[in-house]
mmCIF file of C-alpha atoms in Angstrom:
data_model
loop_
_atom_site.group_PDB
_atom_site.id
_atom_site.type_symbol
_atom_site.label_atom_id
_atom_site.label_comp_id
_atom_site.label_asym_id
_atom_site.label_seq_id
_atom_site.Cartn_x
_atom_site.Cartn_y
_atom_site.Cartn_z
ATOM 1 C CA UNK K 74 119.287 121.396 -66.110
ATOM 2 C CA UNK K 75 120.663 118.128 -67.743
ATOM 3 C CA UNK K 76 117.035 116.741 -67.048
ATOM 4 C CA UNK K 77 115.601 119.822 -68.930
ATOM 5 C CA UNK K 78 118.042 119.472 -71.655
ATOM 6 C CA UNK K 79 117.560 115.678 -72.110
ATOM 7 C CA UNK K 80 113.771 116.156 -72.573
ATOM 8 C CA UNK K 81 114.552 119.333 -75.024
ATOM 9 C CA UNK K 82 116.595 116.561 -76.856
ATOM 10 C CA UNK K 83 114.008 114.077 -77.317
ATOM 11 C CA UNK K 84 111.068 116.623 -78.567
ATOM 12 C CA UNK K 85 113.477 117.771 -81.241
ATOM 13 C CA UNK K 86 113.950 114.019 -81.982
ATOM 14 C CA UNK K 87 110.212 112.908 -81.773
ATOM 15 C CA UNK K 88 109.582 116.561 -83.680
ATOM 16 C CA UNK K 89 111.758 115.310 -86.700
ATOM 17 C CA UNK K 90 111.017 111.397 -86.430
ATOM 18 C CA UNK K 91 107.409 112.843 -87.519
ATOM 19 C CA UNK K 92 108.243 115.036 -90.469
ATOM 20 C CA UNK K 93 110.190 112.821 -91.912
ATOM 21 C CA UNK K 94 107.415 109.815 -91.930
ATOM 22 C CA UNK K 95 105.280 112.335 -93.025
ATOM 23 C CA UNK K 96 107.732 113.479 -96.238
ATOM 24 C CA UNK K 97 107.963 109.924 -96.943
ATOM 25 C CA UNK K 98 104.329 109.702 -96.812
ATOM 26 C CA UNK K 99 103.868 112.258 -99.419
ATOM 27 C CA UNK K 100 106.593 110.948 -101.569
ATOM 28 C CA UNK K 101 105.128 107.669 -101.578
ATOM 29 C CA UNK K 102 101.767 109.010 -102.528
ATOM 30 C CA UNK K 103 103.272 111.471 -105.262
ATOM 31 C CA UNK K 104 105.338 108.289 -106.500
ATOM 32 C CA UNK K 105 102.045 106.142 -106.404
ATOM 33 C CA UNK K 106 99.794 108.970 -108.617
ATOM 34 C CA UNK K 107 103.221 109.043 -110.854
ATOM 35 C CA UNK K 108 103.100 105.265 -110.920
ATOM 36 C CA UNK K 109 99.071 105.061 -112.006
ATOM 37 C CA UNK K 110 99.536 108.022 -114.480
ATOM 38 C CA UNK K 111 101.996 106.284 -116.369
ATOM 39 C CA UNK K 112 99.810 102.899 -116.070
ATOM 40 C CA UNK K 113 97.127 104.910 -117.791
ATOM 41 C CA UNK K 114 99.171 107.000 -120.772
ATOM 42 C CA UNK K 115 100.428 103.202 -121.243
ATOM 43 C CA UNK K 116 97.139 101.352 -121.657
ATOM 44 C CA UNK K 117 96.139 104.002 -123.988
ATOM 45 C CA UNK K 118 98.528 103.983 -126.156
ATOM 46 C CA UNK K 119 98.595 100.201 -126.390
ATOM 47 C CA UNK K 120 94.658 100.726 -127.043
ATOM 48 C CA UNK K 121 96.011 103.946 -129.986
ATOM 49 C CA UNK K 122 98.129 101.013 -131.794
ATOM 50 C CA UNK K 123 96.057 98.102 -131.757
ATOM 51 C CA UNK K 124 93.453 100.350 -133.390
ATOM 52 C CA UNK K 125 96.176 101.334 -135.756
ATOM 53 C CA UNK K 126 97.195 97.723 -136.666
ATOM 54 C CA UNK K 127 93.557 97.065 -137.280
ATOM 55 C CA UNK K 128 93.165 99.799 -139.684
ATOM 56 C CA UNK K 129 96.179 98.786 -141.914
ATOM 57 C CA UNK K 130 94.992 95.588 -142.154
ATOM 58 C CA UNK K 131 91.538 96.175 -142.815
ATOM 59 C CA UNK K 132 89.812 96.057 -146.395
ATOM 60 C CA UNK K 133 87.927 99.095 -147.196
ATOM 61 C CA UNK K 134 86.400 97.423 -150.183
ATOM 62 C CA UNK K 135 84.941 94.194 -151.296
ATOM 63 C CA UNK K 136 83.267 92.910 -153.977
ATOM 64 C CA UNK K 137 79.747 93.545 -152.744
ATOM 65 C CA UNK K 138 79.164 89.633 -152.213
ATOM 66 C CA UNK K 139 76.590 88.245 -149.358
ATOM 67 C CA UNK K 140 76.523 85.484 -147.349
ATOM 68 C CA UNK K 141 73.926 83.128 -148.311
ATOM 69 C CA UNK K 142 70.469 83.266 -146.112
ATOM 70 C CA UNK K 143 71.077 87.224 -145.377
ATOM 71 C CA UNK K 144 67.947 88.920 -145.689
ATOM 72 C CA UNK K 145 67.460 92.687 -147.281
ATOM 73 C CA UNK K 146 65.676 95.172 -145.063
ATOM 74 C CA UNK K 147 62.331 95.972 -146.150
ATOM 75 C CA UNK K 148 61.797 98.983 -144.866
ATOM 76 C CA UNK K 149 65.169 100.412 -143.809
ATOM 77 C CA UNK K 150 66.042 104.014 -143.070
ATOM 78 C CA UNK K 151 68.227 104.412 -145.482
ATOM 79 C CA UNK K 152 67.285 102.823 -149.094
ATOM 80 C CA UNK K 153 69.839 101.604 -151.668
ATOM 81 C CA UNK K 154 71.051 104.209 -153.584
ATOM 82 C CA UNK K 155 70.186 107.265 -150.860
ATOM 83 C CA UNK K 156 73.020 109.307 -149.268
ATOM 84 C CA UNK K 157 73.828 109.114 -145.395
ATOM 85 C CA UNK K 158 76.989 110.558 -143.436
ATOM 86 C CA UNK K 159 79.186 107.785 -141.738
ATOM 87 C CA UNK K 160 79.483 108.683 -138.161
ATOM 88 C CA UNK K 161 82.045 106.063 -137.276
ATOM 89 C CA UNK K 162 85.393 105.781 -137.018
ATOM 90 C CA UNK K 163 86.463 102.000 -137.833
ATOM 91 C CA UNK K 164 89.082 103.135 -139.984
ATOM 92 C CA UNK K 165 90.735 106.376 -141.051
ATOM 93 C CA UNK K 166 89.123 108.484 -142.696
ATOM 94 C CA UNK K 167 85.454 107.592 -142.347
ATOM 95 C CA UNK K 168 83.711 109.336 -140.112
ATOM 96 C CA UNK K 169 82.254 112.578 -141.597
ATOM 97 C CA UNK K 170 82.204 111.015 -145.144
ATOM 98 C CA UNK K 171 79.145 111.285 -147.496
ATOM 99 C CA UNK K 172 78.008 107.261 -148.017
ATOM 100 C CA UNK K 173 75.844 105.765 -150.965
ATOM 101 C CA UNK K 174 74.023 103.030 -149.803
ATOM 102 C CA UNK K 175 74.737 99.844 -151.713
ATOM 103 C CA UNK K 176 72.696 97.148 -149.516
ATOM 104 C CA UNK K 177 70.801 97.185 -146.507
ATOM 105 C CA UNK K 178 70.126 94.161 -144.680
ATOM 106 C CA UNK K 179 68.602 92.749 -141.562
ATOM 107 C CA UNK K 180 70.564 90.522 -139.009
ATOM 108 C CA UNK K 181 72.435 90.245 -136.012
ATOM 109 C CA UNK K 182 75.978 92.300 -135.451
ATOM 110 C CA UNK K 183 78.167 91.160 -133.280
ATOM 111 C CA UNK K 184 81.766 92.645 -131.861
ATOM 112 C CA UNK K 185 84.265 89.818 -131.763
ATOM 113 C CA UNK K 186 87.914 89.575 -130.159
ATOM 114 C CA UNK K 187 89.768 87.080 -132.394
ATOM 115 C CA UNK K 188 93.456 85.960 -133.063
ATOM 116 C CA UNK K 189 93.876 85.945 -136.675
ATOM 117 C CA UNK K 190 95.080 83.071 -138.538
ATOM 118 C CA UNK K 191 98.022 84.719 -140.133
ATOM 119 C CA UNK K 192 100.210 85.137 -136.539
ATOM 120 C CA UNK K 193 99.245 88.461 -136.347
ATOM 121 C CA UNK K 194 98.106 89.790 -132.747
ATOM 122 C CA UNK K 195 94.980 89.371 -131.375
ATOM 123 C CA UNK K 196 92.201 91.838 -132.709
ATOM 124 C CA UNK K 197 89.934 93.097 -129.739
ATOM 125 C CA UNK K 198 85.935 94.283 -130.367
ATOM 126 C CA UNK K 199 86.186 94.276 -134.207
ATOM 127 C CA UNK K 200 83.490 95.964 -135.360
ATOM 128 C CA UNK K 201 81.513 94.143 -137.214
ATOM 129 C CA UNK K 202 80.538 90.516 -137.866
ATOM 130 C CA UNK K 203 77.435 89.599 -139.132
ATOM 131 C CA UNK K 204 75.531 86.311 -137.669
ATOM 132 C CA UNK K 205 75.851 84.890 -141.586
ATOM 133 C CA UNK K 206 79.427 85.047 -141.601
ATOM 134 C CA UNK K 207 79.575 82.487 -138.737
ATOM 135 C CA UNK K 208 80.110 79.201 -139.754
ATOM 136 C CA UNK K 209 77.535 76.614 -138.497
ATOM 137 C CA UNK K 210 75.833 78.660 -135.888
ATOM 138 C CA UNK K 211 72.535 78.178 -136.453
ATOM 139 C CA UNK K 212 69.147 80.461 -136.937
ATOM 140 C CA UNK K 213 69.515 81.809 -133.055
ATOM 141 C CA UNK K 214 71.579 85.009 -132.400
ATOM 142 C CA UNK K 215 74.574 84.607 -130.150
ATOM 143 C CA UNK K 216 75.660 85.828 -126.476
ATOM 144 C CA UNK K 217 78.491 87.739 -125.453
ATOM 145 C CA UNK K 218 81.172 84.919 -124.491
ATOM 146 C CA UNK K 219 79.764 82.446 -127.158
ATOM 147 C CA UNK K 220 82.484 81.395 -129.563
ATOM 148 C CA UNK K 221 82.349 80.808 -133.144
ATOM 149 C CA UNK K 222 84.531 80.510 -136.781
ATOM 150 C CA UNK K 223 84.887 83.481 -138.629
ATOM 151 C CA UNK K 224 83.729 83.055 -142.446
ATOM 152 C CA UNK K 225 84.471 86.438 -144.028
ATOM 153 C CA UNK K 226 87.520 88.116 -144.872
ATOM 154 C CA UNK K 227 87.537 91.827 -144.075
ATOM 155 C CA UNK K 228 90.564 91.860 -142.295
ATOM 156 C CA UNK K 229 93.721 89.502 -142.932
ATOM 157 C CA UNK K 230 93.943 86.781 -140.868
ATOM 158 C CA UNK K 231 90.476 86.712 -139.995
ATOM 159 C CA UNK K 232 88.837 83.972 -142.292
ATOM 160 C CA UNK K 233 88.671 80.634 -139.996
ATOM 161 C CA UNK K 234 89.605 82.243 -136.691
ATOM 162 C CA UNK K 235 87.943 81.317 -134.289
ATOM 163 C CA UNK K 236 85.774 84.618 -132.619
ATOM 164 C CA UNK K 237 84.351 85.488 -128.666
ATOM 165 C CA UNK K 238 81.368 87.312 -128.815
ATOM 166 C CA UNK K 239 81.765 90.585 -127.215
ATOM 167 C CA UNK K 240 78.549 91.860 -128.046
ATOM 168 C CA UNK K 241 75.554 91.516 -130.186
ATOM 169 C CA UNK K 242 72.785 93.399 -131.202
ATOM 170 C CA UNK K 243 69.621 92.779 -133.895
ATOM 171 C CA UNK K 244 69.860 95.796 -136.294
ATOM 172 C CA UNK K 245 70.025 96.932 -139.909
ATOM 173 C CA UNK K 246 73.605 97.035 -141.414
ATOM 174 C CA UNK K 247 74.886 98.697 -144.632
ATOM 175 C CA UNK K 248 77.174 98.086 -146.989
ATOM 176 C CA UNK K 249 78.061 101.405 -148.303
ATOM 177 C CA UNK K 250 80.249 103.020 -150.972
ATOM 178 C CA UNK K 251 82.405 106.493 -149.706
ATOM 179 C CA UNK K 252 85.232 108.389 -150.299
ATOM 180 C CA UNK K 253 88.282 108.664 -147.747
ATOM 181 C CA UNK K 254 88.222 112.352 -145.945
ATOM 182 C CA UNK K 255 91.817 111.731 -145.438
ATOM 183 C CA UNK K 256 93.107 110.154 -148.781
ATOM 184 C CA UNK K 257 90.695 110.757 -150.915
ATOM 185 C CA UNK K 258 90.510 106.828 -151.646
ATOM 186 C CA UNK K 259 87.370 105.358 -153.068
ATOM 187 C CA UNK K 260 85.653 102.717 -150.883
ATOM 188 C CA UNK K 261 83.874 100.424 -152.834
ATOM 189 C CA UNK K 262 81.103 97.669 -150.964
ATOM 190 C CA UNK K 263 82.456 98.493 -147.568
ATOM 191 C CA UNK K 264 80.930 96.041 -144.546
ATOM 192 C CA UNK K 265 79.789 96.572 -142.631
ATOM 193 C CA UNK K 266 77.961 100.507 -140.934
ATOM 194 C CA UNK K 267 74.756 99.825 -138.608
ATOM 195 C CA UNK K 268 72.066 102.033 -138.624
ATOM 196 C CA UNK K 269 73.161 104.177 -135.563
ATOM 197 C CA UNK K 270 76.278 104.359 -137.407
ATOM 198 C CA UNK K 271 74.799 106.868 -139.869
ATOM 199 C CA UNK K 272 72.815 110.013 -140.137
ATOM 200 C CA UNK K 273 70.645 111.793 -142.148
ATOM 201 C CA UNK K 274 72.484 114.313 -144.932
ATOM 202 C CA UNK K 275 71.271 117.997 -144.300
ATOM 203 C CA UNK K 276 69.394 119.447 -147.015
#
């Protein structure tokens, strides 16, 4: 009898030894998914308020001044003076609004990651850069990674600093006139809107 009670003793022992590895197992994993969920929500909302900051510090308008050498598109898709809808979103209130094209141009775009010269914090894939608002780069278009000094000023801080090529892309770009769908603002000379960036205006 004390041998069959002895062995009863350790199966009940072994039985819970197991159940509880295997609760902690679960709790682990629940406090891992917890863990990456939060990682996540976090990233994106760093990703929500850097695209904020860019937006406040952005200038909607200009005054409708080129950089020397840019060439006007010949034959673009949409002429100077026709209507097109914006379909991006680089700042608030854009996308969806009814644009008047006030220059077309051809050229090479480029994304760029940059700190600005003011202190402020880095800006990541600012859309866009044009190759003649690089300073001393040449006829040749860049590569993603290249680095070169910003010569344009549609954001603070970002005349002189120095810009990494995220990515690049021979296209026609607009500078286009609009009015805010949020504030009702009128957007003067805006640059820059690519070509994929707009669509036709239904008749």
């Amino acid at each position: 009898m004390n041998m069959k009670k002895w062995m009863f003793s350790l199966m009940v022992t072994l039985f819970a030894t197991v159940f509880a590895a295997c609760g902690t197992d679960q709790e682990n994993e629940q406090d891992k998914e917890n863990t990456d969920t939060n990682q996540q929500q976090e990233e994106k909302n760093q990703e929500n308020n850097s695209n904020d900051a860019e937006d406040k510090d952005m200038m909607h308008s200009s005054s409708g001044e080129v950089p020397d050498g840019l060439k006007e598109a010949e034959n673009p898709k949409f002429p100077v003076d026709s209507k097109a809808i914006i379909e991006a979103s680089h700042m608030e209130g854009m996308k969806g609004a009814e644009a008047t094209i006030k220059g077309a141009y051809d050229t090479t775009v480029y994304s760029v990651t940059y700190t600005p010269t003011d202190g402020g914090e880095k800006v990541k894939n600012h859309k866009w850069v044009i190759h003649e608002e690089l300073k001393d780069v040449g006829k040749e278009p860049l590569k993603p990674g290249d680095e070169a000094t910003i010569q344009a000023s549609h954001m603070k801080g970002m005349d002189g600093a120095t810009a990494t090529i995220d990515s690049a892309e021979q296209t026609t770009v607009y500078m286009v006139d609009y009015t805010s769908t949020t504030t009702d603002e009128e957007v003067t000379n805006h640059k820059w809107v690519t070509e994929d960036e707009l669509s036709s205006v239904e008749q």
